[in-house]
PDB file of C-alpha atoms and ligand atoms in Angstrom:
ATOM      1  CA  UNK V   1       0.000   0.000   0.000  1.00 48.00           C
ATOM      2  CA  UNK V   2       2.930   2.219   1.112  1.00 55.00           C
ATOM      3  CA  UNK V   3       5.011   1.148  -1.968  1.00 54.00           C
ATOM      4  CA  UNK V   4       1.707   1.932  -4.345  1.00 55.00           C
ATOM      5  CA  UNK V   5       1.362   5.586  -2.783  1.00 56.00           C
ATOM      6  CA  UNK V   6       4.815   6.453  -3.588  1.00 53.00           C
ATOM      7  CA  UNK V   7       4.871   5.233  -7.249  1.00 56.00           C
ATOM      8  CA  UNK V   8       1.891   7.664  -7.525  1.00 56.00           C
ATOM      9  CA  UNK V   9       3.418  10.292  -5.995  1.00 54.00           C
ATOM     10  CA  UNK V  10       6.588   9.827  -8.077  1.00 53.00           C
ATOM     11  CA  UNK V  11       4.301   9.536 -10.873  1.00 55.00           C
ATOM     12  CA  UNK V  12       2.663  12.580  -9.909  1.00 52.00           C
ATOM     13  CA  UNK V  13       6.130  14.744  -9.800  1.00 49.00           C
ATOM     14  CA  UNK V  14       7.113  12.977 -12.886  1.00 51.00           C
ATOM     15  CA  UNK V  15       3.859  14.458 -14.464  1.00 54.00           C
ATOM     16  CA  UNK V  16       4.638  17.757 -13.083  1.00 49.00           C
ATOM     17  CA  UNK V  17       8.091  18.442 -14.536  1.00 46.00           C
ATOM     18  CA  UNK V  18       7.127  16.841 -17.836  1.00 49.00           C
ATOM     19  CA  UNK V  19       3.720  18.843 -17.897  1.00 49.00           C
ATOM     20  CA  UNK V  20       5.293  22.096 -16.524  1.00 46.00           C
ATOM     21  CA  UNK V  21       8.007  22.232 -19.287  1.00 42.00           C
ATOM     22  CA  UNK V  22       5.307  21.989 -22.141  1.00 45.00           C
ATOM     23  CA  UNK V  23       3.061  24.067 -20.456  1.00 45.00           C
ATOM     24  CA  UNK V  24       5.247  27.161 -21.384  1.00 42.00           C
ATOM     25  CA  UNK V  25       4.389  26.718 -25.025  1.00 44.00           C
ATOM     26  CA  UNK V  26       0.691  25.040 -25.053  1.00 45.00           C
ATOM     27  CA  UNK V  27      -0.226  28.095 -22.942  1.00 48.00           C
ATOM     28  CA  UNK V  28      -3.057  30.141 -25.031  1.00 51.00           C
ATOM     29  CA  UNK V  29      -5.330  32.895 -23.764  1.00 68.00           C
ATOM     30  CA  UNK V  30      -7.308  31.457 -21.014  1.00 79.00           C
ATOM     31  CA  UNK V  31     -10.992  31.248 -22.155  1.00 82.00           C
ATOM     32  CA  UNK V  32     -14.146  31.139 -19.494  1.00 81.00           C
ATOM     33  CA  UNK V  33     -15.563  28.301 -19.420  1.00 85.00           C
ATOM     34  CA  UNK V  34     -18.617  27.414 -17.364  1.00 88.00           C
ATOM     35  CA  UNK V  35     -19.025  24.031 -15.444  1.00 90.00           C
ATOM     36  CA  UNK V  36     -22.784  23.249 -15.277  1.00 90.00           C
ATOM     37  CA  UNK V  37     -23.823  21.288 -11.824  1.00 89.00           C
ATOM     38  CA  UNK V  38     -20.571  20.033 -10.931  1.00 88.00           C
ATOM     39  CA  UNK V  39     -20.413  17.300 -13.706  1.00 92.00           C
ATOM     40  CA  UNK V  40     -20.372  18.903 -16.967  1.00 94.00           C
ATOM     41  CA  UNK V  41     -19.063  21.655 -19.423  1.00 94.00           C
ATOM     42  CA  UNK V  42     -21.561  21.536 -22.315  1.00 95.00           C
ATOM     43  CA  UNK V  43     -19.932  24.117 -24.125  1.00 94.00           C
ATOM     44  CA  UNK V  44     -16.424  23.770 -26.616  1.00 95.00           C
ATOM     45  CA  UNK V  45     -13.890  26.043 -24.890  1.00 94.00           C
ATOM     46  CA  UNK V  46     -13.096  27.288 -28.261  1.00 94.00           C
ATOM     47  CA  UNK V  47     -16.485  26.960 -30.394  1.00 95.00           C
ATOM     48  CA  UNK V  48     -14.626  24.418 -32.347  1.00 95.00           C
ATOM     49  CA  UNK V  49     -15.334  21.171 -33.039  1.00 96.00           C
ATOM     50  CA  UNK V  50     -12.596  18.565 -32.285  1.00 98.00           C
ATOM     51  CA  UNK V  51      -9.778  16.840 -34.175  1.00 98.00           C
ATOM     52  CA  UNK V  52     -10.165  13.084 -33.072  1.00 98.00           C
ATOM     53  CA  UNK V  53      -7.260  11.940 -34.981  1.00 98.00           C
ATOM     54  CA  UNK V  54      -4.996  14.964 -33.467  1.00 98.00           C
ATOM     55  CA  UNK V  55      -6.637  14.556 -29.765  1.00 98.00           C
ATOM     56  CA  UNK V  56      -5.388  11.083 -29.599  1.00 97.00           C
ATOM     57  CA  UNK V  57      -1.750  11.752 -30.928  1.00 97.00           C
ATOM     58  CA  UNK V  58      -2.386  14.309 -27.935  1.00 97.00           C
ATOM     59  CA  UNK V  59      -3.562  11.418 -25.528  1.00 96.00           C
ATOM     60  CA  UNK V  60      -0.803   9.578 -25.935  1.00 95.00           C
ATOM     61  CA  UNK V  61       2.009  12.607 -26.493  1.00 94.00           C
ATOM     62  CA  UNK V  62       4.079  11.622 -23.159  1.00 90.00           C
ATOM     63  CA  UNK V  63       4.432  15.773 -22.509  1.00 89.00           C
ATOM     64  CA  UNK V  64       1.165  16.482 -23.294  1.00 91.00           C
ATOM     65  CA  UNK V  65      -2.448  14.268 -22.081  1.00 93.00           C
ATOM     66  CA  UNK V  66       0.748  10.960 -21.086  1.00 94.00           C
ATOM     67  CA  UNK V  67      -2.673   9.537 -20.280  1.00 97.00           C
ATOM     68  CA  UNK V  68      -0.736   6.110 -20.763  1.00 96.00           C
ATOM     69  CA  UNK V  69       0.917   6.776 -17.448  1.00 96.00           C
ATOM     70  CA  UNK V  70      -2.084   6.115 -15.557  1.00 97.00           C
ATOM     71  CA  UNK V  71      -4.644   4.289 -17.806  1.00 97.00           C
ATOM     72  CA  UNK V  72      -5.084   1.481 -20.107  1.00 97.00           C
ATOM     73  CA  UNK V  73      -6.396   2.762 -23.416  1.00 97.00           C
ATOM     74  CA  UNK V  74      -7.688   0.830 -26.696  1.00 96.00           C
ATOM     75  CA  UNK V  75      -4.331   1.763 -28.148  1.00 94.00           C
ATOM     76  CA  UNK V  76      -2.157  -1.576 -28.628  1.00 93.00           C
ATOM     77  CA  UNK V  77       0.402  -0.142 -30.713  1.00 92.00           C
ATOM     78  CA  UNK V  78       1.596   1.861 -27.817  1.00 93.00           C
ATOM     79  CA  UNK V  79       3.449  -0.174 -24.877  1.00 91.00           C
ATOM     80  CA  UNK V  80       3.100   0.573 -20.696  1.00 93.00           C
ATOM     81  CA  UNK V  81      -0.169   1.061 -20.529  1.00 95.00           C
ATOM     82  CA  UNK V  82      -1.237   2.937 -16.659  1.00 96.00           C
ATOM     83  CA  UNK V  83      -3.322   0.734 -14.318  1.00 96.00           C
ATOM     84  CA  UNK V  84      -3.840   3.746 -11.552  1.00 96.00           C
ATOM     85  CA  UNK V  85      -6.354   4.998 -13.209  1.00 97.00           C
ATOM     86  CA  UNK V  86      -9.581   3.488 -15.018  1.00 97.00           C
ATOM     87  CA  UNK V  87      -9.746   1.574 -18.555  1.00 97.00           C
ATOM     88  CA  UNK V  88     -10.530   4.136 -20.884  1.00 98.00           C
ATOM     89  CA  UNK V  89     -11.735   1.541 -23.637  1.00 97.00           C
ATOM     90  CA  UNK V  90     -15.138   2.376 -23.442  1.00 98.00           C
ATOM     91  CA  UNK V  91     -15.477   5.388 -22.125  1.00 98.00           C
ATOM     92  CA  UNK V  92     -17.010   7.538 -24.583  1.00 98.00           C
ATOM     93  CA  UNK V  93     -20.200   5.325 -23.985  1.00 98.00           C
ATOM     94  CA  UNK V  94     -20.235   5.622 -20.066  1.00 97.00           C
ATOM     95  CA  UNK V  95     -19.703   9.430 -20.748  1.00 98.00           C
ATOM     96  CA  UNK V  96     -21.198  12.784 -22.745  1.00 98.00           C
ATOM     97  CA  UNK V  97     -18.733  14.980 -24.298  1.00 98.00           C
ATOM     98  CA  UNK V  98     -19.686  17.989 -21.783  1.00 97.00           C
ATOM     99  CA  UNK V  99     -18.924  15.256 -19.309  1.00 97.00           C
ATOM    100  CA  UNK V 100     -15.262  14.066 -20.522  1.00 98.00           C
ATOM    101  CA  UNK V 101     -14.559  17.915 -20.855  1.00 97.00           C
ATOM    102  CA  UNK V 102     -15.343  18.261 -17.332  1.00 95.00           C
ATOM    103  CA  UNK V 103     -13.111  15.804 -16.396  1.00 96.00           C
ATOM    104  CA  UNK V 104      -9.936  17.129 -18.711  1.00 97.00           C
ATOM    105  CA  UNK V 105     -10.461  20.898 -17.374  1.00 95.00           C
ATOM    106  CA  UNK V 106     -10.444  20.218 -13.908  1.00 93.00           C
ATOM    107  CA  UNK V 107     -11.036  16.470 -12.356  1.00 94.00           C
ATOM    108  CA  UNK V 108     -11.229  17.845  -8.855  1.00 92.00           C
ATOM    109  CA  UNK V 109     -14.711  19.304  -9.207  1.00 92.00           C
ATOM    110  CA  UNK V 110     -15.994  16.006  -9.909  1.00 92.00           C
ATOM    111  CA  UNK V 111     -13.383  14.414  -7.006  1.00 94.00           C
ATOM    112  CA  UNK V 112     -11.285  16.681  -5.122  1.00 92.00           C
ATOM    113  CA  UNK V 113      -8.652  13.879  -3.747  1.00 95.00           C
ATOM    114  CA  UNK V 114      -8.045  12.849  -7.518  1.00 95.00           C
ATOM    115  CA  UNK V 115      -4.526  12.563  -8.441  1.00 95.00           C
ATOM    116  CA  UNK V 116      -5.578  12.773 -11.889  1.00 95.00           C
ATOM    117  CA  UNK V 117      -3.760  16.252 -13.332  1.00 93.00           C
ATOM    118  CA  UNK V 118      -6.144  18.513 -14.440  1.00 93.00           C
ATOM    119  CA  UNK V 119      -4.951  19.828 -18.186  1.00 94.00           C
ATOM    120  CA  UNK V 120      -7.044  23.139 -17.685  1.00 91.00           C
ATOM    121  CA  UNK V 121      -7.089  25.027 -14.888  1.00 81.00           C
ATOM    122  CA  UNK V 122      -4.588  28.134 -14.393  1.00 63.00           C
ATOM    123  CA  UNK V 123      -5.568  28.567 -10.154  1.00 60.00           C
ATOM    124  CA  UNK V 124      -5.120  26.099  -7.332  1.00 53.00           C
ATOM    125  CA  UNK V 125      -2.269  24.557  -7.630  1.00 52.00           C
ATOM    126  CA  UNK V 126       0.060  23.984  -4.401  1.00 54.00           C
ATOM    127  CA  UNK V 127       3.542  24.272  -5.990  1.00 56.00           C
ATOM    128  CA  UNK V 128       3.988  25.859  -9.556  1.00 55.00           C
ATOM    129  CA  UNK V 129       6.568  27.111 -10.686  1.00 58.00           C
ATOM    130  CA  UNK V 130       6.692  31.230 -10.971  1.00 63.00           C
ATOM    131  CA  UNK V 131       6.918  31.275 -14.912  1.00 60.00           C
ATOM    132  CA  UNK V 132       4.336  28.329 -15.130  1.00 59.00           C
ATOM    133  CA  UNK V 133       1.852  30.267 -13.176  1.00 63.00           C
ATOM    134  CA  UNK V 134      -1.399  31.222 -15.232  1.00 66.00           C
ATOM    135  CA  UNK V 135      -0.467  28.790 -17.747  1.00 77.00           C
ATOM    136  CA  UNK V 136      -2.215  25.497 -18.272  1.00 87.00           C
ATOM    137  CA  UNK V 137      -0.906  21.957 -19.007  1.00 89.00           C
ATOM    138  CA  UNK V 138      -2.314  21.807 -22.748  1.00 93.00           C
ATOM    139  CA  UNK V 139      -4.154  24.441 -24.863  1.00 93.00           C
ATOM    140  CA  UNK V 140      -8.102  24.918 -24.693  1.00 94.00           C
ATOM    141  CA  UNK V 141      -8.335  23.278 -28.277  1.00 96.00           C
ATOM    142  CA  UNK V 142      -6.496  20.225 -27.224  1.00 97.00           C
ATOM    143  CA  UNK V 143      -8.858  19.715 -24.547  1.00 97.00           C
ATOM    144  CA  UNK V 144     -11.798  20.013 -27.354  1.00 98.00           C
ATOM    145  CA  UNK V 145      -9.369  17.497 -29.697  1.00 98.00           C
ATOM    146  CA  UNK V 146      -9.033  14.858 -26.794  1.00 98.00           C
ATOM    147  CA  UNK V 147     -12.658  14.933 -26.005  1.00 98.00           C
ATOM    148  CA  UNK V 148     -13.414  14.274 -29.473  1.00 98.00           C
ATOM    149  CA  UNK V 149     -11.084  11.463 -29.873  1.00 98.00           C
ATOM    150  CA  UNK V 150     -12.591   9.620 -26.046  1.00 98.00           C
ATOM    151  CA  UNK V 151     -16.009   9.828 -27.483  1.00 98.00           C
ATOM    152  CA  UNK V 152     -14.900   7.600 -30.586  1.00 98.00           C
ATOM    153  CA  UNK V 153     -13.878   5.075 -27.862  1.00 98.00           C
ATOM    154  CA  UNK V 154     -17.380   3.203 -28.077  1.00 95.00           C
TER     155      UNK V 154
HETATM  156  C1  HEC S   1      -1.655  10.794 -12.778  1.00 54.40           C
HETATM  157  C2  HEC S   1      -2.606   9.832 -13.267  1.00 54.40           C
HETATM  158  C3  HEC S   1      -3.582  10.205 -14.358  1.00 54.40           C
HETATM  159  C4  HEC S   1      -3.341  10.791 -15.580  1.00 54.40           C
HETATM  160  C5  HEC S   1      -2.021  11.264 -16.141  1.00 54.40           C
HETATM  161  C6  HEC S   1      -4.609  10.853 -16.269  1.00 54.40           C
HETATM  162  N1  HEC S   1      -5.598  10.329 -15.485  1.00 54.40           N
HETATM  163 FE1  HEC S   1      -7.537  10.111 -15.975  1.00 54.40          FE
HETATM  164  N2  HEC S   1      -7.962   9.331 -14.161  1.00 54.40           N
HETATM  165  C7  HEC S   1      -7.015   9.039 -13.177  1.00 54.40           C
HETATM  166  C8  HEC S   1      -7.676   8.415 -12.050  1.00 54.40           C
HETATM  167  C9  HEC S   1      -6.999   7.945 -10.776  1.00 54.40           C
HETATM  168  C10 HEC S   1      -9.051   8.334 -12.363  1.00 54.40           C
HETATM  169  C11 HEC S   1     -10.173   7.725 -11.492  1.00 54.40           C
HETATM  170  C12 HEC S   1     -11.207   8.712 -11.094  1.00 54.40           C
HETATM  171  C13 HEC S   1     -10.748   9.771 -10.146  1.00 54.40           C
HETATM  172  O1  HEC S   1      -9.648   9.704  -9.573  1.00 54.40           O
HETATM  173  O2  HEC S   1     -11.503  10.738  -9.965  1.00 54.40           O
HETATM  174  C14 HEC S   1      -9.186   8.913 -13.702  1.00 54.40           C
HETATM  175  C15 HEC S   1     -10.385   9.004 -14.383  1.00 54.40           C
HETATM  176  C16 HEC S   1     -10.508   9.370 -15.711  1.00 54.40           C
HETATM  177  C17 HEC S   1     -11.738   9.320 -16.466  1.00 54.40           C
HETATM  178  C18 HEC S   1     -13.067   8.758 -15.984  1.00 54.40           C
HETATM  179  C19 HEC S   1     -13.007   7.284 -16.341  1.00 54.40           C
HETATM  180  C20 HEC S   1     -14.112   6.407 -15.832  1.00 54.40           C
HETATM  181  O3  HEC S   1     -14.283   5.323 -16.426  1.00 54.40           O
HETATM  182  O4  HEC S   1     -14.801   6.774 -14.880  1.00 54.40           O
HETATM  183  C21 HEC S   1     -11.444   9.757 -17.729  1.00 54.40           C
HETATM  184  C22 HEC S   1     -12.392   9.887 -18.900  1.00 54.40           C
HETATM  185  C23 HEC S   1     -10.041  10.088 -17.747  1.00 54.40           C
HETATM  186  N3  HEC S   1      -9.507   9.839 -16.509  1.00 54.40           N
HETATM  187  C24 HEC S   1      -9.384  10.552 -18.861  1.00 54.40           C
HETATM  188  C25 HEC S   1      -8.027  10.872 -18.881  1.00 54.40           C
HETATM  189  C26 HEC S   1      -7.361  11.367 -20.051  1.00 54.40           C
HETATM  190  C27 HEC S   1      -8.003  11.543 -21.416  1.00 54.40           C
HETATM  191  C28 HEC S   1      -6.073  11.613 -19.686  1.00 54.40           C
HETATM  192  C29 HEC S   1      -4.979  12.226 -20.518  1.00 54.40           C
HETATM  193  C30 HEC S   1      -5.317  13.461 -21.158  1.00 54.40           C
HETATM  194  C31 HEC S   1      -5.935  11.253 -18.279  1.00 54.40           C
HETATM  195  N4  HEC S   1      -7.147  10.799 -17.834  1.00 54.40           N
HETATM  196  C32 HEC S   1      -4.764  11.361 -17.547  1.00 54.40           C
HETATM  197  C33 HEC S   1      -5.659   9.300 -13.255  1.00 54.40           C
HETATM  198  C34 HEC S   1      -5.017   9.917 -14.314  1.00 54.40           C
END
C-alpha cells in the first residue's frame, strides 16, 4: 500500500516536470468556461469542433495528455499502458462529451482527492513554478481534440 502511494506520488512529480516544461508553449489565452452542476461543461472552450485523430496523438504525447501513465487505453500499438487509473476503452459510452470535458479541465470538481492532473485550470495549484503560473498543461483546443477522440472510444 505504502510502496503503491509512492509510485503515484513519483508519478505525480514525474507528471509535473514533464507537464510544466510543455506548459510554457501550449499556454493560449485562457478562455471562461462554465461548469454546469458540478459534472459537466456543455460548451467547446473554443467553439470548435474537435480533431479526433490529433486529440489522440495528444492522448498519448508523453508531454502532453501521457494519459498512458495512468490508464489502459484501446491503443495496442503503444506499450506501458497505466493501471492507476480506469480503462478508458469504453469510455465515450459511459460518458457525454460535456462530461469528458469536465473531467480534462479540472477532475477535482468532480473528485477533489483525484490525483488525476487537471490539463485546464490556471488557479489552485500547491507548488507551480513562478513562470508556469497562469499557464495550463495543454491548450483549450487540445482539450476540445481529446474529447473528441474519447467519445470515438465506443
Ligand atoms: C496521474 C494519473 C492520471 C493521468 C495522467 C490521467 N488520469 Fe484520468 N484518471 C485518473 C484516475 C486515478 C481516475 C479515477 C477517477 C478519479 O480519480 O476521480 C481517472 C479518471 C478518468 C476518467 C473517468 C473514467 C471512468 O471510467 O470513470 C477519464 C475519462 C479520464 N480519466 C481521462 C483521462 C485522459 C483523457 C487523460 C490524458 C489526457 C488522463 N485521464 C490522464 C488518473 C489519471
Amino acid at each position: 500500500m505504502a510502496l503503491k502511494a509512492l509510485a503515484v506520488a513519483a508519478i505525480g512529480v514525474a507528471m509535473s516536470l514533464a507537464v510544466g516544461i510543455d506548459s510554457a508553449k501550449a499556454a493560449d489565452k485562457l478562455v471562461a468556461l462554465k461548469v454546469v452542476d458540478e459534472t459537466s461543461i456543455p460548451k467547446s472552450l473554443t467553439g470548435n469542433a474537435g480533431d479526433a485523430k490529433n486529440g489522440r496523438k495528444l492522448a498519448i504525447h508523453r508531454k502532453k495528455g501521457n494519459c498512458l501513465a495512468c490508464h489502459k487505453m484501446p491503443i495496442p500499438d503503444q506499450q506501458f499502458h497505466g493501471t492507476i487509473g480506469p480503462d478508458l476503452a469504453g469510455v465515450g459510452s459511459r460518458y457525454s462529451a460535456a462530461e469528458l470535458r469536465l473531467r480534462l479541465v479540472n477532475p477535482k470538481v468532480v473528485n477533489e482527492d483525484t490525483i488525476m492532473p487537471s490539463f485546464y485550470r490556471n488557479t489552485g495549484y500547491t507548488a507551480v513554478l513562478k513562470k508556469f503560473k497562469g499557464k495550463t498543461v495543454v491548450a483549450a483546443q487540445d482539450v476540445e481534440d481529446m474529447v473528441a477522440y474519447l467519445m470515438t472510444l465506443k
